[in-house]
Amino acid sequence: TWELLAKAVDAERRGGDGYGTPEANNAQRVFVNEAIARDPELCEAWARLARCHFRDFLLGWTEDGKESLEKSLEASARAVKIDPGSSVAQACRAQCLLFGNHDPQGGFEHAREAVRLNPSNVMGQYMMGCTLVYCGEPDSAYDHYETVLRLNPAFPNKGALFCDQMMCRALGGN
């Protein structure tokens, strides 16, 4: 199952920066679904499946965005249920709740847990920044975005991150 997850990571990487491509997303989903079939309690596979469905929803890579969002929410909830101590699962759940369900407080709780569990989790730090903006704390959010850049200077969604930082400064009156 871990080899299948490694293949999924490679498929995602081959999709390029940002959110990748629909083809890369579909390729990794095949590996993730096979990993889940072999080990239904593999938290990392459920978190990665949630991200695949979330990308379909967010980027319109599917005809039924609502169904993709529901699948993403279900998979992220399953990942957290399997292992509430997984920083990756918590960060994924935060993303689904914030951007999918428009639930900044729910997203914040999971992002905060992701960062508490692993302060070096780039996605956790990014989601902490995103949720803090929506919760009305742009100055605190900016610090988390800076942490993302410190942890990964080659962050694949750097354009979005810079826009988020600019928004933090504007909302903070700067």
PDB file of C-alpha atoms in Angstrom:
ATOM      1  CA  THR A   1       0.000   0.000   0.000  1.00  0.00           C
ATOM      2  CA  TRP A   2       2.859   2.388   0.715  1.00  0.00           C
ATOM      3  CA  GLU A   3       4.296   1.734  -2.728  1.00  0.00           C
ATOM      4  CA  LEU A   4       0.909   2.648  -4.222  1.00  0.00           C
ATOM      5  CA  LEU A   5       0.918   5.896  -2.251  1.00  0.00           C
ATOM      6  CA  ALA A   6       4.430   6.635  -3.496  1.00  0.00           C
ATOM      7  CA  LYS A   7       3.155   6.136  -7.049  1.00  0.00           C
ATOM      8  CA  ALA A   8       0.275   8.521  -6.293  1.00  0.00           C
ATOM      9  CA  VAL A   9       2.727  11.146  -5.048  1.00  0.00           C
ATOM     10  CA  ASP A  10       4.771  10.707  -8.214  1.00  0.00           C
ATOM     11  CA  ALA A  11       1.661  11.047 -10.385  1.00  0.00           C
ATOM     12  CA  GLU A  12       0.806  14.281  -8.584  1.00  0.00           C
ATOM     13  CA  ARG A  13       4.365  15.600  -9.011  1.00  0.00           C
ATOM     14  CA  ARG A  14       4.276  14.866 -12.735  1.00  0.00           C
ATOM     15  CA  GLY A  15       1.157  17.042 -12.979  1.00  0.00           C
ATOM     16  CA  GLY A  16       3.281  20.135 -12.419  1.00  0.00           C
ATOM     17  CA  ASP A  17       2.973  23.098 -10.100  1.00  0.00           C
ATOM     18  CA  GLY A  18      -0.185  24.396  -8.533  1.00  0.00           C
ATOM     19  CA  TYR A  19      -3.042  21.934  -8.599  1.00  0.00           C
ATOM     20  CA  GLY A  20      -1.549  19.943 -11.452  1.00  0.00           C
ATOM     21  CA  THR A  21      -3.692  18.572 -14.248  1.00  0.00           C
ATOM     22  CA  PRO A  22      -6.899  16.557 -14.414  1.00  0.00           C
ATOM     23  CA  GLU A  23      -4.902  13.678 -15.896  1.00  0.00           C
ATOM     24  CA  ALA A  24      -2.410  13.662 -13.010  1.00  0.00           C
ATOM     25  CA  ASN A  25      -5.260  13.914 -10.517  1.00  0.00           C
ATOM     26  CA  ASN A  26      -7.029  10.935 -12.101  1.00  0.00           C
ATOM     27  CA  ALA A  27      -3.790   8.928 -12.266  1.00  0.00           C
ATOM     28  CA  GLN A  28      -3.095   9.376  -8.589  1.00  0.00           C
ATOM     29  CA  ARG A  29      -6.705   8.554  -7.689  1.00  0.00           C
ATOM     30  CA  VAL A  30      -6.277   5.120  -9.318  1.00  0.00           C
ATOM     31  CA  PHE A  31      -3.296   4.361  -7.058  1.00  0.00           C
ATOM     32  CA  VAL A  32      -5.045   5.747  -3.977  1.00  0.00           C
ATOM     33  CA  ASN A  33      -8.208   3.730  -4.576  1.00  0.00           C
ATOM     34  CA  GLU A  34      -6.132   0.580  -4.952  1.00  0.00           C
ATOM     35  CA  ALA A  35      -4.312   1.362  -1.695  1.00  0.00           C
ATOM     36  CA  ILE A  36      -7.653   1.831   0.079  1.00  0.00           C
ATOM     37  CA  ALA A  37      -8.934  -1.457  -1.360  1.00  0.00           C
ATOM     38  CA  ARG A  38      -5.894  -3.206   0.120  1.00  0.00           C
ATOM     39  CA  ASP A  39      -5.969  -1.343   3.452  1.00  0.00           C
ATOM     40  CA  PRO A  40      -9.245   0.485   4.210  1.00  0.00           C
ATOM     41  CA  GLU A  41      -7.738   1.934   7.406  1.00  0.00           C
ATOM     42  CA  LEU A  42      -4.845   3.740   5.732  1.00  0.00           C
ATOM     43  CA  CYS A  43      -5.354   7.337   6.805  1.00  0.00           C
ATOM     44  CA  GLU A  44      -2.918   8.840   4.299  1.00  0.00           C
ATOM     45  CA  ALA A  45      -4.755   7.225   1.397  1.00  0.00           C
ATOM     46  CA  TRP A  46      -8.093   8.662   2.525  1.00  0.00           C
ATOM     47  CA  ALA A  47      -6.541  12.128   2.923  1.00  0.00           C
ATOM     48  CA  ARG A  48      -5.037  11.950  -0.560  1.00  0.00           C
ATOM     49  CA  LEU A  49      -8.363  10.737  -1.988  1.00  0.00           C
ATOM     50  CA  ALA A  50     -10.070  13.720  -0.357  1.00  0.00           C
ATOM     51  CA  ARG A  51      -7.582  16.043  -2.063  1.00  0.00           C
ATOM     52  CA  CYS A  52      -8.233  14.416  -5.453  1.00  0.00           C
ATOM     53  CA  HIS A  53     -11.979  14.909  -5.118  1.00  0.00           C
ATOM     54  CA  PHE A  54     -11.458  18.427  -3.774  1.00  0.00           C
ATOM     55  CA  ARG A  55      -9.440  19.389  -6.856  1.00  0.00           C
ATOM     56  CA  ASP A  56     -12.202  18.024  -9.073  1.00  0.00           C
ATOM     57  CA  PHE A  57     -14.680  20.221  -7.181  1.00  0.00           C
ATOM     58  CA  LEU A  58     -12.523  23.342  -6.983  1.00  0.00           C
ATOM     59  CA  LEU A  59     -11.273  23.342 -10.551  1.00  0.00           C
ATOM     60  CA  GLY A  60     -14.376  22.039 -12.293  1.00  0.00           C
ATOM     61  CA  TRP A  61     -12.691  18.845 -13.453  1.00  0.00           C
ATOM     62  CA  THR A  62     -15.952  16.931 -13.089  1.00  0.00           C
ATOM     63  CA  GLU A  63     -19.497  17.291 -14.328  1.00  0.00           C
ATOM     64  CA  ASP A  64     -20.916  17.030 -10.808  1.00  0.00           C
ATOM     65  CA  GLY A  65     -19.017  19.384  -8.518  1.00  0.00           C
ATOM     66  CA  LYS A  66     -21.425  18.855  -5.658  1.00  0.00           C
ATOM     67  CA  GLU A  67     -20.805  15.106  -5.720  1.00  0.00           C
ATOM     68  CA  SER A  68     -17.035  15.671  -5.784  1.00  0.00           C
ATOM     69  CA  LEU A  69     -17.303  17.980  -2.792  1.00  0.00           C
ATOM     70  CA  GLU A  70     -19.362  15.400  -0.881  1.00  0.00           C
ATOM     71  CA  LYS A  71     -16.795  12.701  -1.672  1.00  0.00           C
ATOM     72  CA  SER A  72     -14.016  15.020  -0.523  1.00  0.00           C
ATOM     73  CA  LEU A  73     -15.788  15.821   2.736  1.00  0.00           C
ATOM     74  CA  GLU A  74     -16.484  12.116   3.368  1.00  0.00           C
ATOM     75  CA  ALA A  75     -12.906  11.036   2.622  1.00  0.00           C
ATOM     76  CA  SER A  76     -11.373  13.788   4.777  1.00  0.00           C
ATOM     77  CA  ALA A  77     -13.712  12.922   7.662  1.00  0.00           C
ATOM     78  CA  ARG A  78     -12.759   9.254   7.301  1.00  0.00           C
ATOM     79  CA  ALA A  79      -9.044  10.104   7.356  1.00  0.00           C
ATOM     80  CA  VAL A  80      -9.424  12.108  10.583  1.00  0.00           C
ATOM     81  CA  LYS A  81     -11.570   9.383  12.142  1.00  0.00           C
ATOM     82  CA  ILE A  82      -8.979   6.724  11.317  1.00  0.00           C
ATOM     83  CA  ASP A  83      -6.112   8.790  12.753  1.00  0.00           C
ATOM     84  CA  PRO A  84      -6.950  12.043  14.542  1.00  0.00           C
ATOM     85  CA  GLY A  85      -3.209  12.358  15.216  1.00  0.00           C
ATOM     86  CA  SER A  86      -2.403  12.732  11.519  1.00  0.00           C
ATOM     87  CA  SER A  87      -1.380  16.285  10.710  1.00  0.00           C
ATOM     88  CA  VAL A  88      -1.942  15.590   7.012  1.00  0.00           C
ATOM     89  CA  ALA A  89      -5.512  14.389   7.596  1.00  0.00           C
ATOM     90  CA  GLN A  90      -6.276  17.386   9.816  1.00  0.00           C
ATOM     91  CA  ALA A  91      -4.946  19.851   7.203  1.00  0.00           C
ATOM     92  CA  CYS A  92      -6.939  18.153   4.456  1.00  0.00           C
ATOM     93  CA  ARG A  93     -10.105  18.295   6.553  1.00  0.00           C
ATOM     94  CA  ALA A  94      -9.478  22.005   7.199  1.00  0.00           C
ATOM     95  CA  GLN A  95      -9.272  22.654   3.450  1.00  0.00           C
ATOM     96  CA  CYS A  96     -12.490  20.772   2.741  1.00  0.00           C
ATOM     97  CA  LEU A  97     -14.410  22.532   5.502  1.00  0.00           C
ATOM     98  CA  LEU A  98     -13.135  26.031   4.747  1.00  0.00           C
ATOM     99  CA  PHE A  99     -13.373  26.110   0.974  1.00  0.00           C
ATOM    100  CA  GLY A 100     -15.955  23.396   0.403  1.00  0.00           C
ATOM    101  CA  ASN A 101     -18.411  23.930   3.239  1.00  0.00           C
ATOM    102  CA  HIS A 102     -17.628  27.616   3.847  1.00  0.00           C
ATOM    103  CA  ASP A 103     -16.999  26.745   7.508  1.00  0.00           C
ATOM    104  CA  PRO A 104     -14.056  28.877   8.665  1.00  0.00           C
ATOM    105  CA  GLN A 105     -14.397  27.945  12.339  1.00  0.00           C
ATOM    106  CA  GLY A 106     -14.495  24.216  11.606  1.00  0.00           C
ATOM    107  CA  GLY A 107     -11.576  24.629   9.228  1.00  0.00           C
ATOM    108  CA  PHE A 108      -9.666  26.606  11.847  1.00  0.00           C
ATOM    109  CA  GLU A 109     -10.058  23.857  14.461  1.00  0.00           C
ATOM    110  CA  HIS A 110      -8.579  21.266  12.101  1.00  0.00           C
ATOM    111  CA  ALA A 111      -5.841  23.589  10.815  1.00  0.00           C
ATOM    112  CA  ARG A 112      -4.835  24.440  14.374  1.00  0.00           C
ATOM    113  CA  GLU A 113      -4.645  20.733  15.196  1.00  0.00           C
ATOM    114  CA  ALA A 114      -2.589  20.061  12.047  1.00  0.00           C
ATOM    115  CA  VAL A 115      -0.046  22.708  13.061  1.00  0.00           C
ATOM    116  CA  ARG A 116      -0.008  21.550  16.681  1.00  0.00           C
ATOM    117  CA  LEU A 117       0.680  17.981  15.582  1.00  0.00           C
ATOM    118  CA  ASN A 118       3.390  18.968  13.093  1.00  0.00           C
ATOM    119  CA  PRO A 119       4.541  22.589  12.835  1.00  0.00           C
ATOM    120  CA  SER A 120       6.519  21.633   9.702  1.00  0.00           C
ATOM    121  CA  ASN A 121       3.423  20.526   7.770  1.00  0.00           C
ATOM    122  CA  VAL A 122       3.322  23.029   4.906  1.00  0.00           C
ATOM    123  CA  MET A 123      -0.328  22.378   4.075  1.00  0.00           C
ATOM    124  CA  GLY A 124      -1.239  22.731   7.751  1.00  0.00           C
ATOM    125  CA  GLN A 125       0.511  26.091   7.946  1.00  0.00           C
ATOM    126  CA  TYR A 126      -1.123  27.233   4.706  1.00  0.00           C
ATOM    127  CA  MET A 127      -4.575  26.207   5.901  1.00  0.00           C
ATOM    128  CA  MET A 128      -3.948  27.903   9.241  1.00  0.00           C
ATOM    129  CA  GLY A 129      -3.262  31.114   7.328  1.00  0.00           C
ATOM    130  CA  CYS A 130      -6.361  30.698   5.174  1.00  0.00           C
ATOM    131  CA  THR A 131      -8.671  30.004   8.104  1.00  0.00           C
ATOM    132  CA  LEU A 132      -7.278  32.886  10.131  1.00  0.00           C
ATOM    133  CA  VAL A 133      -8.041  35.298   7.280  1.00  0.00           C
ATOM    134  CA  TYR A 134     -11.633  34.109   7.185  1.00  0.00           C
ATOM    135  CA  CYS A 135     -11.838  34.300  10.984  1.00  0.00           C
ATOM    136  CA  GLY A 136     -10.790  37.969  10.883  1.00  0.00           C
ATOM    137  CA  GLU A 137      -7.141  37.650  11.957  1.00  0.00           C
ATOM    138  CA  PRO A 138      -5.144  38.664   8.866  1.00  0.00           C
ATOM    139  CA  ASP A 139      -2.002  39.690  10.759  1.00  0.00           C
ATOM    140  CA  SER A 140      -1.708  36.257  12.366  1.00  0.00           C
ATOM    141  CA  ALA A 141      -2.474  34.640   9.023  1.00  0.00           C
ATOM    142  CA  TYR A 142       0.434  36.462   7.379  1.00  0.00           C
ATOM    143  CA  ASP A 143       2.867  34.838   9.804  1.00  0.00           C
ATOM    144  CA  HIS A 144       1.669  31.367   8.793  1.00  0.00           C
ATOM    145  CA  TYR A 145       2.104  32.214   5.117  1.00  0.00           C
ATOM    146  CA  GLU A 146       5.674  33.312   5.879  1.00  0.00           C
ATOM    147  CA  THR A 147       6.213  29.962   7.603  1.00  0.00           C
ATOM    148  CA  VAL A 148       5.017  28.184   4.451  1.00  0.00           C
ATOM    149  CA  LEU A 149       7.673  29.990   2.404  1.00  0.00           C
ATOM    150  CA  ARG A 150      10.342  29.265   4.997  1.00  0.00           C
ATOM    151  CA  LEU A 151       9.439  25.555   5.062  1.00  0.00           C
ATOM    152  CA  ASN A 152       9.135  25.268   1.281  1.00  0.00           C
ATOM    153  CA  PRO A 153      10.657  28.100  -0.765  1.00  0.00           C
ATOM    154  CA  ALA A 154       9.461  26.248  -3.896  1.00  0.00           C
ATOM    155  CA  PHE A 155       5.833  26.106  -2.709  1.00  0.00           C
ATOM    156  CA  PRO A 156       3.890  25.057  -5.839  1.00  0.00           C
ATOM    157  CA  ASN A 157       1.021  27.534  -5.326  1.00  0.00           C
ATOM    158  CA  LYS A 158       3.312  30.474  -4.694  1.00  0.00           C
ATOM    159  CA  GLY A 159       1.202  32.872  -6.792  1.00  0.00           C
ATOM    160  CA  ALA A 160      -1.862  32.201  -4.657  1.00  0.00           C
ATOM    161  CA  LEU A 161       0.236  32.487  -1.508  1.00  0.00           C
ATOM    162  CA  PHE A 162       1.527  35.922  -2.506  1.00  0.00           C
ATOM    163  CA  CYS A 163      -2.029  37.059  -3.216  1.00  0.00           C
ATOM    164  CA  ASP A 164      -3.070  35.756   0.202  1.00  0.00           C
ATOM    165  CA  GLN A 165      -0.235  37.703   1.828  1.00  0.00           C
ATOM    166  CA  MET A 166      -1.229  40.854  -0.030  1.00  0.00           C
ATOM    167  CA  MET A 167      -4.818  40.400   1.138  1.00  0.00           C
ATOM    168  CA  CYS A 168      -3.619  40.003   4.734  1.00  0.00           C
ATOM    169  CA  ARG A 169      -1.737  43.288   4.542  1.00  0.00           C
ATOM    170  CA  ALA A 170      -4.711  45.073   2.954  1.00  0.00           C
ATOM    171  CA  LEU A 171      -7.192  43.713   5.498  1.00  0.00           C
ATOM    172  CA  GLY A 172      -4.774  44.689   8.269  1.00  0.00           C
ATOM    173  CA  GLY A 173      -4.812  48.292   7.034  1.00  0.00           C
ATOM    174  CA  ASN A 174      -1.365  48.225   5.435  1.00  0.00           C
TER     175      ASN A 174
END
